[in-house]
CSV table of C-alpha atoms in Angstrom, one decimal:
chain,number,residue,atom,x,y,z
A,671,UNK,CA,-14.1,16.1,-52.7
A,672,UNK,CA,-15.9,16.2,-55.8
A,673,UNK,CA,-14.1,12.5,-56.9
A,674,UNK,CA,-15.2,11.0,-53.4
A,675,UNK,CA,-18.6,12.1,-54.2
A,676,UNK,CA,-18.7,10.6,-56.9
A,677,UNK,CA,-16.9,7.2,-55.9
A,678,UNK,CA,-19.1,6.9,-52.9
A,679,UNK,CA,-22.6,7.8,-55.3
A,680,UNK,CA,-21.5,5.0,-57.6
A,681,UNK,CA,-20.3,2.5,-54.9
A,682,UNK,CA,-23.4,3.5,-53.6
A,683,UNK,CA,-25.2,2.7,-56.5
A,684,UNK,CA,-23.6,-0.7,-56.6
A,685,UNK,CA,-24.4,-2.0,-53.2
A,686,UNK,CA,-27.7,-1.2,-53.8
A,687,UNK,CA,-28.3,-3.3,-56.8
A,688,UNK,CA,-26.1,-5.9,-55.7
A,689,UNK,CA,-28.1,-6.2,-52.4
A,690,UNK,CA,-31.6,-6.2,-54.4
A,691,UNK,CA,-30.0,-8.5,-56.7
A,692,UNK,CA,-29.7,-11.1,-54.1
A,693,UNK,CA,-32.8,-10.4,-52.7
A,694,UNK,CA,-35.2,-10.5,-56.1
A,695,UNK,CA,-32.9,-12.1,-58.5
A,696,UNK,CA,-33.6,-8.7,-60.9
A,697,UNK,CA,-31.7,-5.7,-61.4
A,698,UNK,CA,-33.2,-2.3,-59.7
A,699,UNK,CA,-32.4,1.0,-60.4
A,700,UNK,CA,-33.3,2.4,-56.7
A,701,UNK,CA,-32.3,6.4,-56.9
A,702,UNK,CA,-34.1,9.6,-57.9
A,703,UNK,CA,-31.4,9.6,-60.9
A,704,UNK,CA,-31.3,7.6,-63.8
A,705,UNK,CA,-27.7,7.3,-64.2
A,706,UNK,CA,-25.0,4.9,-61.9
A,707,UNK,CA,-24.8,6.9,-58.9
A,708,UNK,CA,-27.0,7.6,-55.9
A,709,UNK,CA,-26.2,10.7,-54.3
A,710,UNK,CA,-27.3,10.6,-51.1
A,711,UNK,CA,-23.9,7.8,-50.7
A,712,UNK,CA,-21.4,10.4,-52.0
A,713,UNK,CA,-23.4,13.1,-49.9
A,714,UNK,CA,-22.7,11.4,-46.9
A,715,UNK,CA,-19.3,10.2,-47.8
A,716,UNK,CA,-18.1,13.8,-48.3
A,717,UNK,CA,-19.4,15.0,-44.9
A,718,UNK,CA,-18.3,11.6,-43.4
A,719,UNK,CA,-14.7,12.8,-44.3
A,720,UNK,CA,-14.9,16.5,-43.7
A,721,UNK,CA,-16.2,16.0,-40.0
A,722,UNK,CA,-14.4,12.5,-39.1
A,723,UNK,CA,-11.3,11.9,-41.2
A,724,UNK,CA,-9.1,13.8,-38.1
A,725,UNK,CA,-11.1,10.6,-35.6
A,726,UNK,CA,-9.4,7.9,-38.1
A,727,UNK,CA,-7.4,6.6,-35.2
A,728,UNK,CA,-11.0,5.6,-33.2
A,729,UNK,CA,-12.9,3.5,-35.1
A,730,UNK,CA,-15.6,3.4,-32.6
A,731,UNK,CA,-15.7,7.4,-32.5
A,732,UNK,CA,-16.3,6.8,-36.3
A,733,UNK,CA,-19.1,4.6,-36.1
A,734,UNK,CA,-20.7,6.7,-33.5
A,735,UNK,CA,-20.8,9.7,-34.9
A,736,UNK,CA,-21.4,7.7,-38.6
A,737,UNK,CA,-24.7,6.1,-37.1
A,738,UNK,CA,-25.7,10.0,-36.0
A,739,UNK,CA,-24.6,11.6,-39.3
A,740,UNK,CA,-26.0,9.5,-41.7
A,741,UNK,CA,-28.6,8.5,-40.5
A,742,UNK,CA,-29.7,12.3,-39.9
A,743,UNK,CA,-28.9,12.6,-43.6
A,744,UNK,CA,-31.0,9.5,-44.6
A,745,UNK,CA,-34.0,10.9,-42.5
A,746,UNK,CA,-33.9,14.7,-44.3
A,747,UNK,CA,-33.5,13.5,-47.5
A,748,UNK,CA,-36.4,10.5,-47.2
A,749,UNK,CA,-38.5,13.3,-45.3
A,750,UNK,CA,-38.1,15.6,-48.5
A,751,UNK,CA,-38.4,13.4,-51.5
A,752,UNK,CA,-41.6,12.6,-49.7
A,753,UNK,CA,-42.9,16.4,-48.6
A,754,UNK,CA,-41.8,17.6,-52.2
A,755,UNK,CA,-42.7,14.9,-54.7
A,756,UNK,CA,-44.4,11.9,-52.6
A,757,UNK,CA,-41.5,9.8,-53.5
A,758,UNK,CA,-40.3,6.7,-51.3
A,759,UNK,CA,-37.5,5.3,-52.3
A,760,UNK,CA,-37.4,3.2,-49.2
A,761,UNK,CA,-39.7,2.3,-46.4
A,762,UNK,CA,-37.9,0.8,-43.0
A,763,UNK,CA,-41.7,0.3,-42.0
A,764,UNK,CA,-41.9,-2.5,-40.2
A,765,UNK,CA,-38.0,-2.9,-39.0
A,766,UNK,CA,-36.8,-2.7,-35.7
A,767,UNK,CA,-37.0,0.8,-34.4
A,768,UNK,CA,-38.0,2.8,-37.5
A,769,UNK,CA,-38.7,6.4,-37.4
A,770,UNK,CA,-41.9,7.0,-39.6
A,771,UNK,CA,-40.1,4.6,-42.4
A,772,UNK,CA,-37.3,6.8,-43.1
A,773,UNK,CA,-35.1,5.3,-40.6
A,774,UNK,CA,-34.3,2.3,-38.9
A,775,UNK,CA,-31.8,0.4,-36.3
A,776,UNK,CA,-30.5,-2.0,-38.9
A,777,UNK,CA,-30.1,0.7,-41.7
A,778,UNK,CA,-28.0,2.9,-38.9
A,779,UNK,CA,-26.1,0.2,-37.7
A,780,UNK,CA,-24.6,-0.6,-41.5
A,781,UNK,CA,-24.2,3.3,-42.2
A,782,UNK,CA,-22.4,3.2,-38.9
A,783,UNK,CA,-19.8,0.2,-40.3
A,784,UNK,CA,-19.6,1.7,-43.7
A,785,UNK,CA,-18.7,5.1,-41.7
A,786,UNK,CA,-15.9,3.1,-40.5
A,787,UNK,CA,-14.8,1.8,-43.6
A,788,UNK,CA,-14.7,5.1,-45.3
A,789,UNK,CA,-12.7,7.2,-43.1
A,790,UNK,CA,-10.7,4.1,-41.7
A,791,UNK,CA,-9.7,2.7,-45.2
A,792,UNK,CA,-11.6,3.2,-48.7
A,793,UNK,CA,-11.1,7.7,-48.4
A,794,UNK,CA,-7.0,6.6,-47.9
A,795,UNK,CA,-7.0,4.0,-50.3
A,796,UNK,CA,-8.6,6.0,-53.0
A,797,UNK,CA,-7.0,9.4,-52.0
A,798,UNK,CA,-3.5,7.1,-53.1
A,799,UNK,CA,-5.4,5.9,-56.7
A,800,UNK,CA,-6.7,9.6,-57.4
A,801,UNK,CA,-3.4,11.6,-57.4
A,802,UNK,CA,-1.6,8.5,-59.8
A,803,UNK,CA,-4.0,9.8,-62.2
A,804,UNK,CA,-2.4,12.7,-64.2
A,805,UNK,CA,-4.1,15.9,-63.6
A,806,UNK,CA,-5.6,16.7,-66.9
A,807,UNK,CA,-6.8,13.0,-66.9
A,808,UNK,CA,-8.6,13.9,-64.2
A,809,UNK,CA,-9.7,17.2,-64.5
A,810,UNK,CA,-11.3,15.7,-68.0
A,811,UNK,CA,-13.0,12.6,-66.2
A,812,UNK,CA,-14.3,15.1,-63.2
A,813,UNK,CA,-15.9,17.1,-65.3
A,814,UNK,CA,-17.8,14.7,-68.2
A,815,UNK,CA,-18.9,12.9,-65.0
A,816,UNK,CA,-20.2,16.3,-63.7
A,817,UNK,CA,-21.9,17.2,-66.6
A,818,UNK,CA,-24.0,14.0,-67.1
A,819,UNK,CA,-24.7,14.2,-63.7
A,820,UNK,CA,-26.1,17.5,-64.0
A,821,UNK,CA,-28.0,16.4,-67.1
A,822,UNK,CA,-29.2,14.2,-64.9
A,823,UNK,CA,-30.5,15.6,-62.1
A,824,UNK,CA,-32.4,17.8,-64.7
A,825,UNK,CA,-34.2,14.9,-65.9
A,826,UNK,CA,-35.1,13.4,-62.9
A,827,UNK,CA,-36.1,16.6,-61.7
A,828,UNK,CA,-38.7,17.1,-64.7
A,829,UNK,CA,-39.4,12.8,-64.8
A,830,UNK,CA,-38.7,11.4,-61.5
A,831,UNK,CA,-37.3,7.8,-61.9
A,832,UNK,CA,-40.5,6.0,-60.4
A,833,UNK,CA,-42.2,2.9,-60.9
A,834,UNK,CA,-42.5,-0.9,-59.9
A,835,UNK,CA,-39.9,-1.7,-57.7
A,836,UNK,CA,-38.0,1.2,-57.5
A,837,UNK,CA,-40.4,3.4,-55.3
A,838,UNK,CA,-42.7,2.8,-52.4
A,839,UNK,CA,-45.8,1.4,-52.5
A,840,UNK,CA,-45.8,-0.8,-55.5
C-alpha cells in the first residue's frame, strides 16, 4: 500500500503541474508539501483500492462509488486545511455545482474516471512493475522516500508551502 501511495501522490503531483502548466504556461507547486507528491492523490488511491479493487469487473460501480469516495475525501481535507490553517489550495467557486469551493461537478466527475483508471488498470499494471523489483531494492527506495516525506510533512507543518499561485486568494 505504502508504494501505491506514493505512486498515486507523485502521479498526483504531476497532473497537477502538467494541467497548470497548460493553463499558465509556469510551473506550480500546488500541495501543502514541498517535495513531488501530493498526498491527498495517494490518500485516495489507497482507499480507492482497499474498498473497490474486488468491483474491477464494473467499471461503472467504480466510477460511482469513485465520484462518492473522493470526492468526500477532497471535501474533508479542503474543509481542514482551511479550519486549521486558512489554507486554500483550490477554490471550485464559481464551477458548476460547487459545495462552498471545496467541491465541484467537474472535479467529481474526473476523480470518478481516474477511479476507474486506478482500480481498472494503473493498481494491476503497477502491482506487476513493483514485485520485478528485488525486495531489498525496494524495501531501500520505500523507506528513503518515507523519510523525506516525513521530513517533509514536518516542514510544511512548521512553514506551510503558501504564496502566489499556489494558495487561494492571490
Amino acid at each position: 500500500m505504502t508504494f501505491y501511495f506514493f505512486a498515486a501522490s507523485l502521479s498526483g503531483f504531476l497532473w497537477e503541474i502538467l494541467i497548470f502548466y497548460v493553463k499558465e504556461g509556469h510551473f506550480r507547486n500546488r500541495g501543502f508539501l514541498y517535495g513531488p507528491w501530493l498526498p491527498v492523490y495517494g490518500t485516495g488511491a489507497v482507499l480507492m483500492y482497499l474498498l473497490l479493487s474486488k468491483q474491477k469487473r464494473c467499471p461503472v460501480k467504480v466510477f460511482l462509488y469513485s465520484v462518492l469516495l473522493g470526492t468526500s475525501l477532497e471535501w474533508i481535507i479542503g474543509w481542514i486545511l482551511d479550519f486549521f490553517w486558512d489554507l486554500r489550495y483550490w477554490d471550485y467557486t464559481g464551477y458548476l455545482l460547487n459545495f462552498r469551493g471545496y467541491i465541484c461537478l467537474a472535479s467529481a466527475l474526473g476523480i470518478g474516471i481516474a477511479g476507474v483508471l486506478w482500480i481498472c488498470l494503473f493498481s494491476g499494471l503497477l502491482e506487476n512493475l513493483w514485485f520485478r523489483i528485488p525486495q531489498k531494492t525496494g524495501q531501500v527506495i520505500l523507506t528513503t522516500v518515507f523519510l523525506l516525506f516525513i521530513l517533509d510533512c514536518i516542514a510544511a507543518l512548521i512553514f506551510p508551502n503558501t504564496g502566489r499561485g499556489i494558495t487561494f486568494p492571490e
